[in-house]
PDB file of C-alpha atoms in Angstrom:
ATOM      1  CA  MET A   1      87.428  50.105 -74.376  1.00  0.00           C
ATOM      2  CA  SER A   2      84.031  48.725 -73.359  1.00  0.00           C
ATOM      3  CA  VAL A   3      83.165  48.219 -69.692  1.00  0.00           C
ATOM      4  CA  LYS A   4      82.422  44.661 -68.590  1.00  0.00           C
ATOM      5  CA  LEU A   5      78.825  44.555 -67.445  1.00  0.00           C
ATOM      6  CA  ILE A   6      78.004  42.671 -64.265  1.00  0.00           C
ATOM      7  CA  LYS A   7      74.819  40.852 -65.230  1.00  0.00           C
ATOM      8  CA  THR A   8      72.589  40.896 -62.166  1.00  0.00           C
ATOM      9  CA  MET A   9      69.291  39.249 -61.226  1.00  0.00           C
ATOM     10  CA  LEU A  10      66.967  40.534 -58.486  1.00  0.00           C
ATOM     11  CA  VAL A  11      64.900  38.106 -56.413  1.00  0.00           C
ATOM     12  CA  ASP A  12      62.360  39.564 -53.987  1.00  0.00           C
ATOM     13  CA  ASP A  13      58.617  39.252 -53.525  1.00  0.00           C
ATOM     14  CA  HIS A  14      58.159  43.004 -53.082  1.00  0.00           C
ATOM     15  CA  ASN A  15      57.783  44.852 -56.385  1.00  0.00           C
ATOM     16  CA  LEU A  16      58.700  48.212 -54.896  1.00  0.00           C
ATOM     17  CA  PHE A  17      61.983  46.884 -53.505  1.00  0.00           C
ATOM     18  CA  ARG A  18      62.946  45.324 -56.842  1.00  0.00           C
ATOM     19  CA  GLU A  19      62.056  48.469 -58.775  1.00  0.00           C
ATOM     20  CA  GLY A  20      63.990  50.721 -56.409  1.00  0.00           C
ATOM     21  CA  THR A  21      67.023  48.451 -56.362  1.00  0.00           C
ATOM     22  CA  LYS A  22      67.035  48.230 -60.161  1.00  0.00           C
ATOM     23  CA  ILE A  23      67.046  52.022 -60.471  1.00  0.00           C
ATOM     24  CA  ILE A  24      69.955  52.307 -58.029  1.00  0.00           C
ATOM     25  CA  LEU A  25      72.035  49.588 -59.690  1.00  0.00           C
ATOM     26  CA  GLU A  26      71.515  50.763 -63.254  1.00  0.00           C
ATOM     27  CA  ARG A  27      72.886  54.174 -62.402  1.00  0.00           C
ATOM     28  CA  GLU A  28      76.234  52.356 -62.413  1.00  0.00           C
ATOM     29  CA  SER A  29      77.901  51.936 -65.794  1.00  0.00           C
ATOM     30  CA  ASP A  30      79.127  48.414 -65.022  1.00  0.00           C
ATOM     31  CA  ILE A  31      75.935  46.845 -63.610  1.00  0.00           C
ATOM     32  CA  LYS A  32      72.949  45.634 -65.639  1.00  0.00           C
ATOM     33  CA  VAL A  33      69.802  44.025 -64.223  1.00  0.00           C
ATOM     34  CA  ILE A  34      68.914  41.312 -66.709  1.00  0.00           C
ATOM     35  CA  ALA A  35      66.158  39.437 -64.867  1.00  0.00           C
ATOM     36  CA  GLU A  36      63.816  39.552 -61.886  1.00  0.00           C
ATOM     37  CA  ALA A  37      61.995  36.878 -59.867  1.00  0.00           C
ATOM     38  CA  VAL A  38      59.367  37.018 -57.132  1.00  0.00           C
ATOM     39  CA  ASP A  39      60.145  33.816 -55.232  1.00  0.00           C
ATOM     40  CA  GLY A  40      62.659  30.991 -54.899  1.00  0.00           C
ATOM     41  CA  ILE A  41      61.032  28.726 -57.461  1.00  0.00           C
ATOM     42  CA  GLU A  42      61.087  31.410 -60.149  1.00  0.00           C
ATOM     43  CA  ALA A  43      64.624  32.343 -59.107  1.00  0.00           C
ATOM     44  CA  VAL A  44      65.944  28.855 -59.860  1.00  0.00           C
ATOM     45  CA  ASN A  45      64.276  28.781 -63.269  1.00  0.00           C
ATOM     46  CA  MET A  46      65.479  32.264 -64.182  1.00  0.00           C
ATOM     47  CA  ALA A  47      69.022  31.496 -63.023  1.00  0.00           C
ATOM     48  CA  ILE A  48      69.146  28.550 -65.450  1.00  0.00           C
ATOM     49  CA  ILE A  49      67.762  30.619 -68.336  1.00  0.00           C
ATOM     50  CA  TYR A  50      69.753  33.840 -67.861  1.00  0.00           C
ATOM     51  CA  ASN A  51      72.887  32.609 -66.054  1.00  0.00           C
ATOM     52  CA  PRO A  52      73.557  35.953 -64.326  1.00  0.00           C
ATOM     53  CA  ASP A  53      76.924  36.858 -62.848  1.00  0.00           C
ATOM     54  CA  ILE A  54      75.294  37.922 -59.585  1.00  0.00           C
ATOM     55  CA  ILE A  55      71.965  37.130 -57.939  1.00  0.00           C
ATOM     56  CA  LEU A  56      70.649  39.440 -55.219  1.00  0.00           C
ATOM     57  CA  MET A  57      68.157  37.283 -53.335  1.00  0.00           C
ATOM     58  CA  ASP A  58      65.947  37.890 -50.327  1.00  0.00           C
ATOM     59  CA  ILE A  59      65.893  35.155 -47.713  1.00  0.00           C
ATOM     60  CA  ASN A  60      62.240  35.439 -46.679  1.00  0.00           C
ATOM     61  CA  MET A  61      59.916  34.781 -49.614  1.00  0.00           C
ATOM     62  CA  PRO A  62      56.729  32.751 -50.204  1.00  0.00           C
ATOM     63  CA  ASN A  63      56.624  29.341 -51.923  1.00  0.00           C
ATOM     64  CA  SER A  64      60.370  28.725 -51.762  1.00  0.00           C
ATOM     65  CA  ASN A  65      62.627  30.906 -49.624  1.00  0.00           C
ATOM     66  CA  GLY A  66      66.063  32.229 -50.528  1.00  0.00           C
ATOM     67  CA  LEU A  67      68.007  29.512 -48.730  1.00  0.00           C
ATOM     68  CA  GLU A  68      66.056  26.762 -50.499  1.00  0.00           C
ATOM     69  CA  ALA A  69      66.591  28.473 -53.851  1.00  0.00           C
ATOM     70  CA  LEU A  70      70.298  28.942 -53.147  1.00  0.00           C
ATOM     71  CA  ARG A  71      70.668  25.245 -52.360  1.00  0.00           C
ATOM     72  CA  LYS A  72      68.898  24.226 -55.592  1.00  0.00           C
ATOM     73  CA  ILE A  73      70.976  26.648 -57.679  1.00  0.00           C
ATOM     74  CA  LYS A  74      74.168  25.160 -56.220  1.00  0.00           C
ATOM     75  CA  ASP A  75      72.937  21.589 -56.665  1.00  0.00           C
ATOM     76  CA  LEU A  76      72.176  22.297 -60.333  1.00  0.00           C
ATOM     77  CA  GLY A  77      75.687  23.612 -60.864  1.00  0.00           C
ATOM     78  CA  VAL A  78      74.629  27.044 -62.093  1.00  0.00           C
ATOM     79  CA  LYS A  79      77.792  29.171 -62.184  1.00  0.00           C
ATOM     80  CA  THR A  80      76.394  32.280 -60.558  1.00  0.00           C
ATOM     81  CA  LYS A  81      77.348  34.079 -57.358  1.00  0.00           C
ATOM     82  CA  VAL A  82      74.616  34.738 -54.838  1.00  0.00           C
ATOM     83  CA  ILE A  83      74.315  37.626 -52.400  1.00  0.00           C
ATOM     84  CA  MET A  84      71.685  37.040 -49.748  1.00  0.00           C
ATOM     85  CA  LEU A  85      69.550  39.976 -48.616  1.00  0.00           C
ATOM     86  CA  THR A  86      67.685  40.118 -45.329  1.00  0.00           C
ATOM     87  CA  SER A  87      65.717  42.540 -43.215  1.00  0.00           C
ATOM     88  CA  GLU A  88      66.667  40.557 -40.105  1.00  0.00           C
ATOM     89  CA  ALA A  89      70.238  40.051 -38.883  1.00  0.00           C
ATOM     90  CA  LYS A  90      69.649  36.492 -37.689  1.00  0.00           C
ATOM     91  CA  ARG A  91      72.868  34.641 -37.100  1.00  0.00           C
ATOM     92  CA  GLU A  92      71.483  31.239 -38.101  1.00  0.00           C
ATOM     93  CA  TYR A  93      70.533  32.666 -41.516  1.00  0.00           C
ATOM     94  CA  ILE A  94      74.039  33.995 -42.085  1.00  0.00           C
ATOM     95  CA  ILE A  95      75.694  30.735 -41.068  1.00  0.00           C
ATOM     96  CA  GLU A  96      73.369  28.600 -43.190  1.00  0.00           C
ATOM     97  CA  ALA A  97      73.690  30.815 -46.266  1.00  0.00           C
ATOM     98  CA  ILE A  98      77.478  30.782 -46.127  1.00  0.00           C
ATOM     99  CA  LYS A  99      77.552  27.019 -45.582  1.00  0.00           C
ATOM    100  CA  ILE A 100      75.355  26.466 -48.644  1.00  0.00           C
ATOM    101  CA  GLY A 101      77.555  28.690 -50.777  1.00  0.00           C
ATOM    102  CA  ALA A 102      76.415  32.311 -50.672  1.00  0.00           C
ATOM    103  CA  LYS A 103      79.238  34.660 -51.594  1.00  0.00           C
ATOM    104  CA  GLY A 104      77.833  37.608 -49.685  1.00  0.00           C
ATOM    105  CA  PHE A 105      75.328  38.643 -47.075  1.00  0.00           C
ATOM    106  CA  ILE A 106      73.905  42.136 -46.660  1.00  0.00           C
ATOM    107  CA  GLN A 107      71.003  43.740 -44.820  1.00  0.00           C
ATOM    108  CA  LYS A 108      68.245  45.563 -46.679  1.00  0.00           C
ATOM    109  CA  THR A 109      68.841  48.511 -44.384  1.00  0.00           C
ATOM    110  CA  SER A 110      72.377  48.867 -45.725  1.00  0.00           C
ATOM    111  CA  THR A 111      73.326  51.757 -47.999  1.00  0.00           C
ATOM    112  CA  SER A 112      73.252  51.583 -51.788  1.00  0.00           C
ATOM    113  CA  LYS A 113      77.007  52.224 -51.687  1.00  0.00           C
ATOM    114  CA  ASN A 114      77.589  49.054 -49.649  1.00  0.00           C
ATOM    115  CA  LEU A 115      75.396  47.029 -51.985  1.00  0.00           C
ATOM    116  CA  ILE A 116      77.332  48.191 -55.043  1.00  0.00           C
ATOM    117  CA  ILE A 117      80.647  47.488 -53.299  1.00  0.00           C
ATOM    118  CA  ALA A 118      79.417  43.984 -52.458  1.00  0.00           C
ATOM    119  CA  ILE A 119      78.421  43.288 -56.067  1.00  0.00           C
ATOM    120  CA  ARG A 120      81.783  44.417 -57.430  1.00  0.00           C
ATOM    121  CA  GLU A 121      83.783  42.602 -54.739  1.00  0.00           C
ATOM    122  CA  ILE A 122      81.969  39.339 -55.355  1.00  0.00           C
ATOM    123  CA  ASP A 123      82.081  39.636 -59.137  1.00  0.00           C
ATOM    124  CA  SER A 124      85.865  40.021 -58.885  1.00  0.00           C
ATOM    125  CA  GLY A 125      86.151  36.740 -56.998  1.00  0.00           C
ATOM    126  CA  ARG A 126      86.070  37.854 -53.380  1.00  0.00           C
ATOM    127  CA  ASN A 127      83.422  37.351 -50.713  1.00  0.00           C
ATOM    128  CA  TYR A 128      81.558  40.092 -48.863  1.00  0.00           C
ATOM    129  CA  LEU A 129      80.088  40.091 -45.393  1.00  0.00           C
ATOM    130  CA  GLN A 130      78.643  43.381 -44.199  1.00  0.00           C
ATOM    131  CA  PRO A 131      80.738  44.421 -41.150  1.00  0.00           C
ATOM    132  CA  SER A 132      77.710  44.785 -38.872  1.00  0.00           C
ATOM    133  CA  LEU A 133      76.715  41.208 -39.738  1.00  0.00           C
ATOM    134  CA  ALA A 134      80.202  39.955 -38.940  1.00  0.00           C
ATOM    135  CA  ARG A 135      79.673  41.410 -35.479  1.00  0.00           C
ATOM    136  CA  VAL A 136      76.310  39.635 -35.185  1.00  0.00           C
ATOM    137  CA  LEU A 137      78.123  36.311 -35.537  1.00  0.00           C
ATOM    138  CA  THR A 138      80.117  36.943 -32.374  1.00  0.00           C
ATOM    139  CA  GLN A 139      77.377  38.344 -30.168  1.00  0.00           C
ATOM    140  CA  VAL A 140      75.872  36.259 -27.372  1.00  0.00           C
ATOM    141  CA  SER A 141      72.816  34.436 -28.683  1.00  0.00           C
ATOM    142  CA  LYS A 142      70.609  31.453 -27.953  1.00  0.00           C
ATOM    143  CA  VAL A 143      71.514  30.093 -31.382  1.00  0.00           C
ATOM    144  CA  LYS A 144      74.075  27.319 -31.103  1.00  0.00           C
ATOM    145  CA  LEU A 145      76.277  25.758 -33.778  1.00  0.00           C
ATOM    146  CA  THR A 146      77.605  22.241 -33.579  1.00  0.00           C
ATOM    147  CA  PRO A 147      80.926  22.757 -31.758  1.00  0.00           C
ATOM    148  CA  ASP A 148      83.998  22.557 -33.967  1.00  0.00           C
ATOM    149  CA  HIS A 149      86.867  22.966 -31.536  1.00  0.00           C
ATOM    150  CA  ASN A 150      89.964  23.041 -33.694  1.00  0.00           C
ATOM    151  CA  LEU A 151      92.187  23.460 -30.672  1.00  0.00           C
ATOM    152  CA  GLU A 152      95.352  22.327 -32.412  1.00  0.00           C
ATOM    153  CA  LYS A 153      94.877  24.942 -35.139  1.00  0.00           C
ATOM    154  CA  ILE A 154      94.174  27.667 -32.599  1.00  0.00           C
ATOM    155  CA  ASP A 155      97.275  26.714 -30.615  1.00  0.00           C
ATOM    156  CA  LEU A 156      99.380  27.325 -33.747  1.00  0.00           C
ATOM    157  CA  LEU A 157      98.417  30.995 -33.776  1.00  0.00           C
ATOM    158  CA  SER A 158     100.723  33.598 -32.309  1.00  0.00           C
ATOM    159  CA  LYS A 159      99.245  36.164 -29.938  1.00  0.00           C
ATOM    160  CA  ARG A 160      99.257  38.743 -32.749  1.00  0.00           C
ATOM    161  CA  GLU A 161      97.546  36.362 -35.200  1.00  0.00           C
ATOM    162  CA  TYR A 162      94.903  35.585 -32.584  1.00  0.00           C
ATOM    163  CA  GLU A 163      94.291  39.299 -32.046  1.00  0.00           C
ATOM    164  CA  ILE A 164      93.880  39.848 -35.774  1.00  0.00           C
ATOM    165  CA  LEU A 165      91.526  36.883 -36.130  1.00  0.00           C
ATOM    166  CA  LEU A 166      89.418  38.332 -33.324  1.00  0.00           C
ATOM    167  CA  LEU A 167      89.306  41.736 -35.027  1.00  0.00           C
ATOM    168  CA  ILE A 168      88.403  40.196 -38.410  1.00  0.00           C
ATOM    169  CA  SER A 169      85.561  38.376 -36.690  1.00  0.00           C
ATOM    170  CA  THR A 170      84.191  41.602 -35.276  1.00  0.00           C
ATOM    171  CA  GLY A 171      84.128  43.308 -38.662  1.00  0.00           C
ATOM    172  CA  TYR A 172      87.371  45.333 -38.818  1.00  0.00           C
ATOM    173  CA  ASN A 173      89.063  45.793 -42.198  1.00  0.00           C
ATOM    174  CA  ASN A 174      92.854  45.672 -42.676  1.00  0.00           C
ATOM    175  CA  LYS A 175      93.355  49.408 -42.301  1.00  0.00           C
ATOM    176  CA  GLU A 176      91.307  49.520 -39.094  1.00  0.00           C
ATOM    177  CA  ILE A 177      93.184  46.525 -37.681  1.00  0.00           C
ATOM    178  CA  GLY A 178      96.505  48.208 -38.404  1.00  0.00           C
ATOM    179  CA  GLU A 179      95.391  51.400 -36.691  1.00  0.00           C
ATOM    180  CA  ARG A 180      94.110  49.517 -33.660  1.00  0.00           C
ATOM    181  CA  LEU A 181      97.273  47.424 -33.260  1.00  0.00           C
ATOM    182  CA  PHE A 182      99.712  50.176 -34.351  1.00  0.00           C
ATOM    183  CA  ILE A 183     101.131  48.154 -37.249  1.00  0.00           C
ATOM    184  CA  SER A 184     101.187  48.755 -40.996  1.00  0.00           C
ATOM    185  CA  GLU A 185      98.455  47.512 -43.327  1.00  0.00           C
ATOM    186  CA  LYS A 186     101.086  45.423 -45.139  1.00  0.00           C
ATOM    187  CA  THR A 187     102.026  43.720 -41.877  1.00  0.00           C
ATOM    188  CA  VAL A 188      98.348  43.033 -41.210  1.00  0.00           C
ATOM    189  CA  LYS A 189      98.027  41.358 -44.636  1.00  0.00           C
ATOM    190  CA  ASN A 190     101.083  39.177 -43.932  1.00  0.00           C
ATOM    191  CA  HIS A 191      99.644  38.074 -40.590  1.00  0.00           C
ATOM    192  CA  ILE A 192      96.286  37.314 -42.213  1.00  0.00           C
ATOM    193  CA  THR A 193      97.934  35.169 -44.896  1.00  0.00           C
ATOM    194  CA  ASN A 194      99.759  33.167 -42.218  1.00  0.00           C
ATOM    195  CA  LEU A 195      96.804  32.728 -39.884  1.00  0.00           C
ATOM    196  CA  PHE A 196      94.483  31.682 -42.736  1.00  0.00           C
ATOM    197  CA  LYS A 197      96.951  28.909 -43.590  1.00  0.00           C
ATOM    198  CA  LYS A 198      97.130  27.784 -39.971  1.00  0.00           C
ATOM    199  CA  ILE A 199      93.375  27.564 -39.441  1.00  0.00           C
ATOM    200  CA  GLU A 200      92.834  26.310 -43.026  1.00  0.00           C
ATOM    201  CA  VAL A 201      90.369  28.908 -44.304  1.00  0.00           C
ATOM    202  CA  LYS A 202      90.319  30.680 -47.658  1.00  0.00           C
ATOM    203  CA  ASP A 203      88.839  34.070 -46.838  1.00  0.00           C
ATOM    204  CA  ARG A 204      87.449  36.396 -44.174  1.00  0.00           C
ATOM    205  CA  VAL A 205      83.958  34.899 -44.233  1.00  0.00           C
ATOM    206  CA  GLN A 206      85.307  31.442 -43.472  1.00  0.00           C
ATOM    207  CA  ALA A 207      87.496  32.979 -40.774  1.00  0.00           C
ATOM    208  CA  VAL A 208      84.416  34.517 -39.141  1.00  0.00           C
ATOM    209  CA  ILE A 209      82.650  31.148 -39.175  1.00  0.00           C
ATOM    210  CA  PHE A 210      85.743  29.467 -37.688  1.00  0.00           C
ATOM    211  CA  SER A 211      85.936  32.076 -34.939  1.00  0.00           C
ATOM    212  CA  TYR A 212      82.290  31.761 -34.005  1.00  0.00           C
ATOM    213  CA  ALA A 213      82.321  27.953 -34.109  1.00  0.00           C
ATOM    214  CA  ASN A 214      85.339  27.880 -31.812  1.00  0.00           C
ATOM    215  CA  ASN A 215      84.073  30.578 -29.438  1.00  0.00           C
ATOM    216  CA  ILE A 216      86.975  32.944 -30.083  1.00  0.00           C
ATOM    217  CA  LYS A 217      85.963  36.019 -28.090  1.00  0.00           C
ATOM    218  CA  SER A 218      88.953  37.321 -26.199  1.00  0.00           C
ATOM    219  CA  ILE A 219      92.720  37.288 -26.449  1.00  0.00           C
ATOM    220  CA  ASN A 220      92.750  36.168 -22.842  1.00  0.00           C
ATOM    221  CA  ASN A 221      90.770  32.983 -23.540  1.00  0.00           C
TER     222      ASN A 221
END
């Protein structure tokens, strides 16, 4: 039985980074780099031509940056999933990328293992936010979002659901949440399903955005 290849495109203005990333990815039997681009303008054109499953795209590039390219790719209706790469963990970049439609966000300093996990997670239909970046969203910063105080939704949450939402927002996975709260992983998943319905989000990334926008920082708030 043949392995489904995840067709991937690399977008970065540094040749050495693209070459190194390609070598790492093509060690995996299920990932194939089918195209490369050096800036946002070329990325849009190549996305139309090659229609990759996944695009790994740097945010900071000349001519047209990654966010601009992401917006154009979405506007054109290209059915590809974009993972944004950055050397800087700037919260405004993360927020903007997710709002436009990025399916993942990962730092260039991350491990190759995390990058491969992100590609597979996103190709299978899930989103991926590097845990350390999830924590960045909740740290004190001068960056401000337009307030979105969904107080009625927050009031629907039980104390346990609020605790779990807080832990999701600080980058904990289900197993870690269960260990921290002394409950089973299955119970954690049930709570997450219920709280996602109450705050009307589809996944963990949206939950992180909701938490940050509504200043959810402490169970005592």
